[in-house]
């Protein structure tokens, strides 16, 4: 089970304002792969004709990003980290209809 991120500071910056990094623990990452649902594809095809947001895909990717961040935070917690700095996210298509979302950063201990 993956715990929530509520006790883990995650920042895109190289440090945490007002806190001192006292130890760098290393790279941490979390990833998930999501596949499109045939029903979402049909609705997206129709939406593509008239324009607008494809809410099914937006929702799917939002959930995938959250899961990737949760997994990264769990990896940092396993190392004894207080925070993850330099956090980045990437998305890539790994096959027709499936995407990988990766969150990564540097696990650190703070004073």
Coordinates of N, CA, C and O in Angstrom, one line a residue:
X1 N 0.8 -1.2 0.0 CA 0.0 0.0 0.0 C 0.9 1.2 0.0 O 1.9 1.3 0.7
X2 N 0.5 2.2 -0.7 CA 1.2 3.5 -0.8 C 0.6 4.5 0.1 O -0.6 4.8 0.0
X3 N 1.4 5.1 1.0 CA 0.9 6.1 1.9 C 0.7 7.4 1.2 O 1.2 7.6 0.1
X4 N -0.1 8.3 1.8 CA -0.3 9.6 1.2 C 1.0 10.4 1.2 O 1.9 10.2 2.0
X5 N 0.9 11.5 0.4 CA 2.1 12.4 0.3 C 2.0 13.5 1.4 O 2.9 14.4 1.4
X6 N 1.0 13.5 2.2 CA 0.8 14.6 3.2 C 2.0 14.9 4.1 O 2.1 16.0 4.5
X7 N 2.8 13.9 4.4 CA 3.9 14.1 5.3 C 5.2 14.3 4.5 O 6.3 14.4 5.1
X8 N 5.2 14.4 3.2 CA 6.4 14.5 2.4 C 6.4 15.9 1.6 O 5.4 16.1 0.8
X9 N 7.3 16.7 1.8 CA 7.5 17.9 1.1 C 8.0 17.6 -0.3 O 9.0 16.9 -0.4
X10 N 7.3 18.1 -1.4 CA 7.8 17.9 -2.7 C 7.9 19.2 -3.4 O 6.9 20.0 -3.4
X11 N 9.1 19.5 -4.0 CA 9.3 20.8 -4.6 C 10.0 20.7 -5.9 O 10.8 19.8 -6.1
X12 N 9.6 21.6 -6.9 CA 10.3 21.6 -8.1 C 11.6 22.4 -8.0 O 12.5 22.2 -8.9
X13 N 11.8 23.1 -7.0 CA 13.0 23.9 -6.7 C 14.1 23.0 -6.2 O 13.9 21.8 -5.8
X14 N 15.3 23.5 -6.1 CA 16.5 22.7 -5.7 C 16.6 22.7 -4.1 O 17.5 22.0 -3.6
X15 N 15.7 23.3 -3.5 CA 15.7 23.4 -2.0 C 14.3 23.7 -1.5 O 13.4 23.9 -2.3
X16 N 14.2 23.8 -0.2 CA 12.9 24.1 0.4 C 13.2 25.4 1.2 O 14.0 25.5 2.1
X17 N 12.4 26.5 0.8 CA 12.6 27.8 1.5 C 12.5 27.7 3.0 O 11.6 27.1 3.5
X18 N 13.5 28.3 3.7 CA 13.5 28.3 5.1 C 14.0 27.0 5.8 O 14.0 26.9 7.0
X19 N 14.4 26.0 5.0 CA 14.8 24.7 5.5 C 16.2 24.5 4.9 O 16.5 24.8 3.8
X20 N 17.1 23.8 5.7 CA 18.4 23.5 5.2 C 18.5 22.0 4.9 O 18.0 21.1 5.7
X21 N 19.0 21.7 3.7 CA 19.2 20.3 3.3 C 20.5 19.8 4.0 O 21.5 20.4 3.8
X22 N 20.4 18.8 4.8 CA 21.5 18.3 5.5 C 22.1 17.0 5.0 O 23.2 16.6 5.3
X23 N 21.3 16.3 4.1 CA 21.7 15.1 3.5 C 21.0 14.8 2.3 O 19.8 14.9 2.2
X24 N 21.7 14.4 1.2 CA 21.1 14.0 0.0 C 21.1 12.5 0.0 O 22.2 11.9 0.1
X25 N 19.9 11.9 -0.2 CA 19.8 10.5 -0.2 C 19.8 9.8 -1.5 O 20.0 8.6 -1.6
X26 N 19.5 10.6 -2.6 CA 19.6 10.0 -3.9 C 18.3 10.1 -4.7 O 17.3 10.7 -4.3
X27 N 18.4 9.6 -5.9 CA 17.3 9.7 -6.9 C 16.1 8.8 -6.4 O 16.3 7.7 -6.0
X28 N 14.9 9.4 -6.5 CA 13.7 8.6 -6.3 C 12.8 8.8 -7.4 O 12.8 9.9 -8.1
X29 N 12.0 7.8 -7.7 CA 11.0 7.9 -8.9 C 9.8 7.1 -8.6 O 9.8 6.2 -7.8
X30 N 8.8 7.5 -9.3 CA 7.5 6.7 -9.2 C 7.0 6.7 -10.6 O 7.1 7.7 -11.3
X31 N 6.4 5.6 -11.1 CA 5.9 5.5 -12.4 C 4.6 4.7 -12.5 O 4.3 3.9 -11.6
X32 N 3.8 5.0 -13.5 CA 2.6 4.2 -13.7 C 2.4 4.2 -15.3 O 2.8 5.1 -16.0
X33 N 1.7 3.2 -15.7 CA 1.4 3.1 -17.1 C -0.1 3.0 -17.2 O -0.8 2.2 -16.5
X34 N -0.7 3.8 -18.0 CA -2.2 3.8 -18.2 C -2.6 3.6 -19.7 O -1.9 4.1 -20.6
X35 N -3.6 2.8 -19.9 CA -4.1 2.5 -21.2 C -5.4 3.2 -21.4 O -6.2 3.3 -20.5
X36 N -5.7 3.5 -22.6 CA -7.0 4.2 -23.0 C -8.1 3.1 -22.9 O -7.9 1.9 -23.1
X37 N -9.3 3.6 -22.5 CA -10.5 2.7 -22.5 C -11.2 2.9 -23.8 O -11.4 4.0 -24.3
X38 N -11.7 1.9 -24.3 CA -12.4 1.9 -25.6 C -13.6 2.9 -25.6 O -13.8 3.7 -26.5
X39 N -14.3 3.0 -24.5 CA -15.4 3.9 -24.3 C -14.9 5.3 -24.4 O -15.5 6.2 -25.0
X40 N -13.8 5.6 -23.7 CA -13.2 6.9 -23.7 C -12.8 7.3 -25.1 O -12.9 8.4 -25.6
X41 N -12.2 6.3 -25.8 CA -11.8 6.6 -27.2 C -13.0 7.0 -28.1 O -12.8 7.9 -28.9
X42 N -14.1 6.3 -28.0 CA -15.3 6.7 -28.8 C -15.7 8.1 -28.5 O -15.9 8.9 -29.4
X43 N -15.8 8.4 -27.2 CA -16.2 9.8 -26.9 C -15.2 10.8 -27.3 O -15.6 11.9 -27.7
X44 N -13.9 10.5 -27.2 CA -12.9 11.4 -27.6 C -12.9 11.6 -29.1 O -12.7 12.8 -29.6
X45 N -13.2 10.6 -29.9 CA -13.3 10.8 -31.3 C -14.5 11.7 -31.7 O -14.3 12.6 -32.6
X46 N -15.6 11.6 -31.0 CA -16.7 12.5 -31.2 C -16.3 13.9 -30.8 O -16.6 14.9 -31.5
X47 N -15.6 14.1 -29.7 CA -15.2 15.4 -29.2 C -14.2 16.0 -30.2 O -14.3 17.2 -30.4
X48 N -13.4 15.2 -30.8 CA -12.5 15.7 -31.7 C -13.1 16.4 -32.9 O -12.6 17.3 -33.5
X49 N -14.3 15.9 -33.3 CA -15.1 16.5 -34.4 C -15.6 17.9 -34.1 O -15.7 18.8 -34.9
X50 N -16.0 18.1 -32.8 CA -16.6 19.4 -32.4 C -15.7 20.3 -31.6 O -16.0 21.4 -31.4
X51 N -14.6 19.7 -31.1 CA -13.7 20.5 -30.3 C -14.0 20.5 -28.8 O -15.1 20.0 -28.4
X52 N -13.1 20.9 -28.0 CA -13.3 21.0 -26.6 C -12.4 20.0 -25.9 O -11.7 19.2 -26.5
X53 N -12.5 20.1 -24.5 CA -11.6 19.2 -23.7 C -12.1 17.8 -23.7 O -13.3 17.5 -23.7
X54 N -11.2 16.9 -23.8 CA -11.4 15.4 -23.7 C -11.3 15.0 -22.2 O -10.3 14.6 -21.8
X55 N -12.4 15.2 -21.5 CA -12.4 15.1 -20.0 C -12.0 13.7 -19.6 O -11.4 13.5 -18.5
X56 N -12.4 12.7 -20.3 CA -12.0 11.3 -20.0 C -10.5 11.1 -19.9 O -10.0 10.5 -19.0
X57 N -9.8 11.7 -20.9 CA -8.4 11.6 -21.0 C -7.7 12.5 -19.9 O -6.8 12.1 -19.2
X58 N -8.3 13.7 -19.7 CA -7.8 14.6 -18.7 C -7.9 13.9 -17.3 O -6.9 14.0 -16.5
X59 N -9.0 13.3 -17.0 CA -9.2 12.6 -15.7 C -8.2 11.4 -15.6 O -7.6 11.3 -14.5
X60 N -8.0 10.7 -16.6 CA -7.1 9.5 -16.6 C -5.7 9.9 -16.3 O -5.0 9.4 -15.4
X61 N -5.3 11.0 -17.0 CA -3.9 11.4 -16.8 C -3.7 12.1 -15.5 O -2.6 12.0 -14.9
X62 N -4.7 12.8 -15.0 CA -4.6 13.5 -13.6 C -4.4 12.4 -12.6 O -3.5 12.5 -11.7
X63 N -5.2 11.3 -12.7 CA -5.0 10.2 -11.7 C -3.7 9.5 -11.8 O -3.1 9.1 -10.8
X64 N -3.2 9.4 -13.0 CA -1.9 8.8 -13.3 C -0.7 9.6 -12.7 O 0.2 9.1 -12.1
X65 N -0.8 11.0 -12.8 CA 0.2 11.9 -12.2 C 0.2 11.7 -10.7 O 1.2 11.7 -10.1
X66 N -1.0 11.7 -10.1 CA -1.1 11.6 -8.7 C -0.5 10.2 -8.2 O 0.2 10.2 -7.2
X67 N -0.8 9.2 -8.9 CA -0.2 7.9 -8.6 C 1.3 7.9 -8.7 O 2.0 7.3 -7.8
X68 N 1.9 8.5 -9.7 CA 3.3 8.5 -9.9 C 3.9 9.3 -8.8 O 5.0 8.9 -8.2
X69 N 3.3 10.5 -8.4 CA 3.8 11.3 -7.2 C 3.8 10.5 -5.9 O 4.7 10.5 -5.1
X70 N 2.7 9.8 -5.7 CA 2.5 8.9 -4.5 C 3.7 7.9 -4.5 O 4.2 7.6 -3.4
X71 N 3.9 7.2 -5.6 CA 5.0 6.2 -5.6 C 6.4 6.8 -5.4 O 7.2 6.2 -4.7
X72 N 6.6 8.0 -5.9 CA 7.9 8.7 -5.7 C 8.0 9.0 -4.2 O 9.1 8.8 -3.6
X73 N 7.0 9.6 -3.6 CA 7.0 9.9 -2.2 C 7.3 8.7 -1.3 O 8.0 8.7 -0.4
X74 N 6.7 7.6 -1.7 CA 6.9 6.3 -1.0 C 8.3 5.9 -1.1 O 8.9 5.4 -0.1
X75 N 8.9 6.0 -2.2 CA 10.3 5.6 -2.4 C 11.2 6.5 -1.5 O 12.2 6.1 -0.9
X76 N 10.9 7.8 -1.5 CA 11.7 8.8 -0.7 C 11.5 8.4 0.8 O 12.5 8.4 1.6
X77 N 10.3 8.1 1.2 CA 10.0 7.7 2.6 C 10.8 6.5 3.0 O 11.3 6.4 4.1
X78 N 10.9 5.5 2.1 CA 11.7 4.3 2.3 C 13.1 4.6 2.6 O 13.8 3.9 3.3
X79 N 13.7 5.7 2.0 CA 15.0 6.1 2.3 C 15.2 7.0 3.5 O 16.3 7.3 3.9
X80 N 14.1 7.3 4.2 CA 14.2 8.2 5.4 C 14.2 9.6 5.1 O 14.6 10.4 5.9
X81 N 13.7 10.0 3.9 CA 13.7 11.4 3.5 C 12.6 12.2 4.1 O 11.5 11.7 4.5
X82 N 12.8 13.5 4.2 CA 11.8 14.5 4.7 C 11.2 15.2 3.5 O 10.1 15.8 3.6
X83 N 11.9 15.2 2.3 CA 11.4 16.0 1.2 C 12.0 15.4 -0.1 O 13.0 14.6 -0.1
X84 N 11.4 15.8 -1.2 CA 12.0 15.5 -2.5 C 12.1 16.9 -3.2 O 11.2 17.7 -3.3
X85 N 13.3 17.2 -3.7 CA 13.6 18.4 -4.4 C 13.9 18.2 -5.8 O 14.2 17.0 -6.2
X86 N 13.8 19.2 -6.6 CA 14.0 19.1 -8.1 C 13.1 18.1 -8.7 O 13.4 17.5 -9.7
X87 N 11.8 18.1 -8.3 CA 10.9 17.1 -8.8 C 10.5 17.5 -10.2 O 10.3 18.7 -10.6
X88 N 10.4 16.5 -11.1 CA 10.0 16.7 -12.5 C 9.1 15.5 -12.8 O 9.1 14.5 -12.2
X89 N 8.3 15.8 -13.9 CA 7.4 14.7 -14.4 C 7.5 14.6 -15.9 O 7.8 15.6 -16.6
X90 N 7.4 13.4 -16.4 CA 7.5 13.2 -17.8 C 6.4 12.2 -18.2 O 6.1 11.3 -17.4
X91 N 6.0 12.4 -19.4 CA 5.0 11.5 -20.0 C 5.5 11.0 -21.3 O 6.0 11.8 -22.1
X92 N 5.3 9.7 -21.6 CA 5.7 9.2 -22.9 C 4.8 8.1 -23.3 O 4.1 7.4 -22.5
X93 N 4.6 8.0 -24.6 CA 3.8 6.9 -25.2 C 4.7 5.7 -25.3 O 5.7 5.8 -25.9
X94 N 4.2 4.6 -24.7 CA 5.0 3.4 -24.8 C 4.5 2.4 -25.8 O 5.2 1.5 -26.2
X95 N 3.3 2.6 -26.2 CA 2.7 1.8 -27.3 C 1.4 2.5 -27.7 O 0.9 3.4 -27.0
X96 N 0.8 2.1 -28.8 CA -0.4 2.7 -29.2 C -1.5 2.5 -28.1 O -1.9 1.4 -27.8
X97 N -2.0 3.6 -27.6 CA -3.0 3.5 -26.6 C -2.6 3.5 -25.2 O -3.4 3.3 -24.3
X98 N -1.3 3.5 -24.9 CA -0.8 3.5 -23.5 C 0.3 4.5 -23.3 O 1.2 4.7 -24.1
X99 N 0.3 5.1 -22.1 CA 1.2 6.1 -21.8 C 1.9 5.8 -20.4 O 1.2 5.3 -19.5
X100 N 3.1 6.2 -20.3 CA 3.8 6.1 -19.0 C 4.0 7.5 -18.4 O 4.3 8.4 -19.1
X101 N 3.7 7.6 -17.1 CA 3.9 8.9 -16.4 C 5.0 8.6 -15.4 O 4.8 7.6 -14.6
X102 N 6.0 9.4 -15.3 CA 7.1 9.2 -14.4 C 7.3 10.5 -13.6 O 7.4 11.6 -14.2
X103 N 7.4 10.4 -12.3 CA 7.7 11.5 -11.4 C 9.1 11.2 -10.8 O 9.3 10.0 -10.4
X104 N 10.0 12.1 -10.8 CA 11.3 11.8 -10.2 C 11.9 13.1 -9.6 O 11.5 14.2 -9.9
X105 N 12.8 12.9 -8.7 CA 13.5 14.0 -8.0 C 14.6 13.4 -7.0 O 14.9 12.2 -7.1
X106 N 15.1 14.3 -6.2 CA 16.1 13.9 -5.3 C 15.6 13.9 -3.8 O 15.1 14.9 -3.4
X107 N 15.7 12.8 -3.2 CA 15.3 12.6 -1.8 C 16.3 13.2 -0.9 O 17.5 13.0 -1.1
X108 N 15.9 14.0 0.1 CA 16.8 14.7 1.0 C 16.2 14.7 2.4 O 15.0 14.5 2.6
X109 N 17.1 14.9 3.4 CA 16.8 15.1 4.8 C 17.0 16.6 5.1 O 17.9 17.2 4.6
X110 N 16.1 17.1 5.8 CA 16.1 18.6 6.2 C 16.4 18.8 7.6 O 16.1 17.9 8.5
X111 N 16.9 19.9 8.0 CA 17.1 20.3 9.4 C 15.9 21.1 9.8 O 15.4 21.9 9.0

